């Protein structure tokens, strides 16, 4: 199976590539959990990470941003 994972959050790329030099403190705490989950699933699924420029007018990125904002205000 294959999946494309679109992201605009630089932290995703930092954790995936294990480049912690650019990670800020809260993200360092989550890195191991994130890595364990992603790498666990990458054994069975080919995950293709696709960087999307944030706040660039991409309608799908804008939609996800709205959903995230709504979820954090709930």
N, C-alpha and C. Protein backbone atom coordinates (compact mmCIF):
# COMPACT_ATOMS: atom_id res chain seq x y z
N UNK A 1 0.83 -1.19 0.00
CA UNK A 1 0.00 0.00 0.00
C UNK A 1 0.87 1.24 0.00
N UNK A 2 0.36 2.29 -0.60
CA UNK A 2 1.03 3.58 -0.66
C UNK A 2 0.11 4.67 -0.13
N UNK A 3 0.70 5.67 0.49
CA UNK A 3 -0.07 6.82 0.97
C UNK A 3 0.79 8.07 0.81
N UNK A 4 0.15 9.16 0.39
CA UNK A 4 0.81 10.46 0.35
C UNK A 4 0.37 11.23 1.59
N UNK A 5 1.33 11.72 2.35
CA UNK A 5 1.06 12.51 3.55
C UNK A 5 1.53 13.93 3.28
N UNK A 6 0.57 14.83 3.11
CA UNK A 6 0.88 16.22 2.83
C UNK A 6 1.01 16.97 4.15
N UNK A 7 2.01 17.81 4.26
CA UNK A 7 2.23 18.53 5.51
C UNK A 7 2.78 19.92 5.22
N UNK A 8 2.51 20.84 6.16
CA UNK A 8 3.10 22.18 6.05
C UNK A 8 3.89 22.51 7.32
N UNK A 9 3.89 21.62 8.27
CA UNK A 9 4.56 21.84 9.55
C UNK A 9 5.98 21.30 9.48
N UNK A 10 6.95 22.18 9.61
CA UNK A 10 8.36 21.79 9.47
C UNK A 10 8.75 20.69 10.46
N UNK A 11 8.11 20.63 11.61
CA UNK A 11 8.44 19.62 12.61
C UNK A 11 8.29 18.20 12.09
N UNK A 12 7.35 17.97 11.18
CA UNK A 12 7.17 16.64 10.60
C UNK A 12 8.45 16.21 9.89
N UNK A 13 8.98 17.09 9.08
CA UNK A 13 10.19 16.80 8.33
C UNK A 13 11.39 16.63 9.27
N UNK A 14 11.47 17.46 10.29
CA UNK A 14 12.57 17.37 11.25
C UNK A 14 12.58 15.99 11.91
N UNK A 15 11.42 15.54 12.37
CA UNK A 15 11.35 14.25 13.05
C UNK A 15 11.60 13.10 12.11
N UNK A 16 11.07 13.20 10.91
CA UNK A 16 11.26 12.13 9.95
C UNK A 16 12.73 11.95 9.61
N UNK A 17 13.42 13.06 9.44
CA UNK A 17 14.84 13.01 9.07
C UNK A 17 15.77 12.96 10.27
N UNK A 18 15.19 12.97 11.48
CA UNK A 18 15.96 12.92 12.72
C UNK A 18 16.94 14.08 12.83
N UNK A 19 16.53 15.25 12.35
CA UNK A 19 17.36 16.46 12.42
C UNK A 19 16.87 17.30 13.59
N UNK A 20 17.29 16.95 14.80
CA UNK A 20 16.79 17.61 15.99
C UNK A 20 17.46 18.95 16.26
N UNK A 21 18.50 19.27 15.54
CA UNK A 21 19.18 20.53 15.78
C UNK A 21 18.26 21.72 15.55
N UNK A 22 17.25 21.56 14.68
CA UNK A 22 16.31 22.65 14.39
C UNK A 22 15.03 22.56 15.22
N UNK A 23 14.87 21.50 15.99
CA UNK A 23 13.64 21.30 16.74
C UNK A 23 13.63 22.15 18.00
N UNK A 24 12.46 22.69 18.32
CA UNK A 24 12.34 23.45 19.56
C UNK A 24 11.94 22.50 20.68
N UNK A 25 12.04 22.95 21.88
CA UNK A 25 11.88 22.11 23.06
C UNK A 25 10.61 21.25 23.09
N UNK A 26 9.40 21.81 22.88
CA UNK A 26 8.21 20.96 22.95
C UNK A 26 8.24 19.82 21.93
N UNK A 27 8.85 20.06 20.79
CA UNK A 27 8.88 19.05 19.75
C UNK A 27 9.88 17.94 20.07
N UNK A 28 10.91 18.27 20.78
CA UNK A 28 11.88 17.24 21.17
C UNK A 28 11.23 16.19 22.05
N UNK A 29 10.28 16.62 22.87
CA UNK A 29 9.58 15.69 23.76
C UNK A 29 8.76 14.69 22.95
N UNK A 30 8.15 15.14 21.86
CA UNK A 30 7.27 14.28 21.07
C UNK A 30 8.00 13.46 20.01
N UNK A 31 9.26 13.75 19.76
CA UNK A 31 9.96 13.13 18.64
C UNK A 31 9.96 11.62 18.69
N UNK A 32 10.22 11.03 19.84
CA UNK A 32 10.31 9.58 19.92
C UNK A 32 8.97 8.93 19.63
N UNK A 33 7.88 9.47 20.20
CA UNK A 33 6.55 8.92 19.94
C UNK A 33 6.22 8.98 18.46
N UNK A 34 6.45 10.12 17.88
CA UNK A 34 6.17 10.31 16.46
C UNK A 34 6.96 9.33 15.61
N UNK A 35 8.26 9.27 15.87
CA UNK A 35 9.12 8.38 15.09
C UNK A 35 8.70 6.93 15.22
N UNK A 36 8.42 6.50 16.43
CA UNK A 36 8.03 5.11 16.64
C UNK A 36 6.79 4.77 15.83
N UNK A 37 5.80 5.64 15.87
CA UNK A 37 4.56 5.39 15.13
C UNK A 37 4.79 5.40 13.63
N UNK A 38 5.47 6.40 13.13
CA UNK A 38 5.70 6.50 11.69
C UNK A 38 6.52 5.32 11.19
N UNK A 39 7.62 5.04 11.86
CA UNK A 39 8.48 3.96 11.39
C UNK A 39 7.81 2.60 11.52
N UNK A 40 6.93 2.45 12.52
CA UNK A 40 6.18 1.20 12.66
C UNK A 40 5.29 0.99 11.43
N UNK A 41 4.61 2.05 11.02
CA UNK A 41 3.71 1.94 9.87
C UNK A 41 4.46 1.87 8.54
N UNK A 42 5.65 2.43 8.51
CA UNK A 42 6.42 2.41 7.26
C UNK A 42 6.90 1.00 6.91
N UNK A 43 6.80 0.08 7.83
CA UNK A 43 7.16 -1.31 7.53
C UNK A 43 6.12 -1.93 6.60
N UNK A 44 4.87 -1.50 6.74
CA UNK A 44 3.76 -2.08 5.97
C UNK A 44 3.23 -1.17 4.87
N UNK A 45 3.47 0.12 5.01
CA UNK A 45 2.92 1.10 4.09
C UNK A 45 4.04 2.01 3.59
N UNK A 46 4.08 2.22 2.30
CA UNK A 46 5.03 3.18 1.73
C UNK A 46 4.44 4.57 1.92
N UNK A 47 5.02 5.34 2.84
CA UNK A 47 4.52 6.68 3.13
C UNK A 47 5.39 7.70 2.40
N UNK A 48 4.76 8.45 1.50
CA UNK A 48 5.45 9.48 0.75
C UNK A 48 5.09 10.83 1.38
N UNK A 49 6.06 11.51 1.96
CA UNK A 49 5.85 12.80 2.60
C UNK A 49 5.99 13.91 1.55
N UNK A 50 4.96 14.76 1.46
CA UNK A 50 4.94 15.82 0.46
C UNK A 50 4.79 17.16 1.18
N UNK A 51 5.80 18.03 1.05
CA UNK A 51 5.78 19.33 1.70
C UNK A 51 4.88 20.29 0.92
N UNK A 52 3.97 20.95 1.64
CA UNK A 52 3.09 21.96 1.07
C UNK A 52 3.45 23.29 1.73
N UNK A 53 3.61 24.32 0.93
CA UNK A 53 3.94 25.62 1.49
C UNK A 53 2.74 26.15 2.28
N UNK A 54 2.99 26.50 3.52
CA UNK A 54 1.92 27.02 4.39
C UNK A 54 1.47 28.40 3.93
N UNK A 55 0.19 28.68 4.14
CA UNK A 55 -0.39 30.00 3.85
C UNK A 55 -0.10 30.47 2.43
N UNK A 56 -0.22 29.52 1.50
CA UNK A 56 0.08 29.84 0.11
C UNK A 56 -1.16 29.84 -0.78
N UNK A 57 -2.34 29.72 -0.16
CA UNK A 57 -3.56 29.71 -0.95
C UNK A 57 -3.98 28.33 -1.42
N UNK A 58 -3.30 27.29 -0.99
CA UNK A 58 -3.67 25.93 -1.35
C UNK A 58 -5.00 25.61 -0.65
N UNK A 59 -6.04 25.31 -1.43
CA UNK A 59 -7.37 25.15 -0.84
C UNK A 59 -7.45 23.99 0.16
N UNK A 60 -6.75 22.91 -0.09
CA UNK A 60 -6.79 21.78 0.83
C UNK A 60 -6.02 22.09 2.12
N UNK A 61 -4.90 22.78 1.98
CA UNK A 61 -4.14 23.18 3.15
C UNK A 61 -4.95 24.17 3.99
N UNK A 62 -5.60 25.09 3.35
CA UNK A 62 -6.46 26.04 4.06
C UNK A 62 -7.58 25.33 4.81
N UNK A 63 -8.17 24.34 4.17
CA UNK A 63 -9.26 23.57 4.79
C UNK A 63 -8.76 22.84 6.04
N UNK A 64 -7.61 22.20 5.93
CA UNK A 64 -7.05 21.49 7.07
C UNK A 64 -6.68 22.46 8.19
N UNK A 65 -6.14 23.61 7.83
CA UNK A 65 -5.83 24.62 8.83
C UNK A 65 -7.09 25.03 9.60
N UNK A 66 -8.21 25.20 8.89
CA UNK A 66 -9.47 25.55 9.54
C UNK A 66 -9.93 24.44 10.47
N UNK A 67 -9.81 23.20 10.03
CA UNK A 67 -10.20 22.07 10.88
C UNK A 67 -9.34 22.01 12.15
N UNK A 68 -8.06 22.23 12.00
CA UNK A 68 -7.16 22.21 13.16
C UNK A 68 -7.49 23.33 14.13
N UNK A 69 -7.76 24.50 13.60
CA UNK A 69 -8.10 25.63 14.46
C UNK A 69 -9.42 25.33 15.21
N UNK A 70 -10.39 24.79 14.51
CA UNK A 70 -11.66 24.44 15.14
C UNK A 70 -11.46 23.39 16.23
N UNK A 71 -10.61 22.43 15.98
CA UNK A 71 -10.36 21.35 16.95
C UNK A 71 -9.68 21.88 18.21
N UNK A 72 -8.80 22.85 18.05
CA UNK A 72 -8.09 23.38 19.22
C UNK A 72 -8.96 24.33 20.03
N UNK A 73 -10.01 24.86 19.43
CA UNK A 73 -10.92 25.76 20.15
C UNK A 73 -12.07 25.02 20.81
N UNK A 74 -12.18 23.74 20.53
CA UNK A 74 -13.32 22.96 21.06
C UNK A 74 -13.19 22.69 22.53
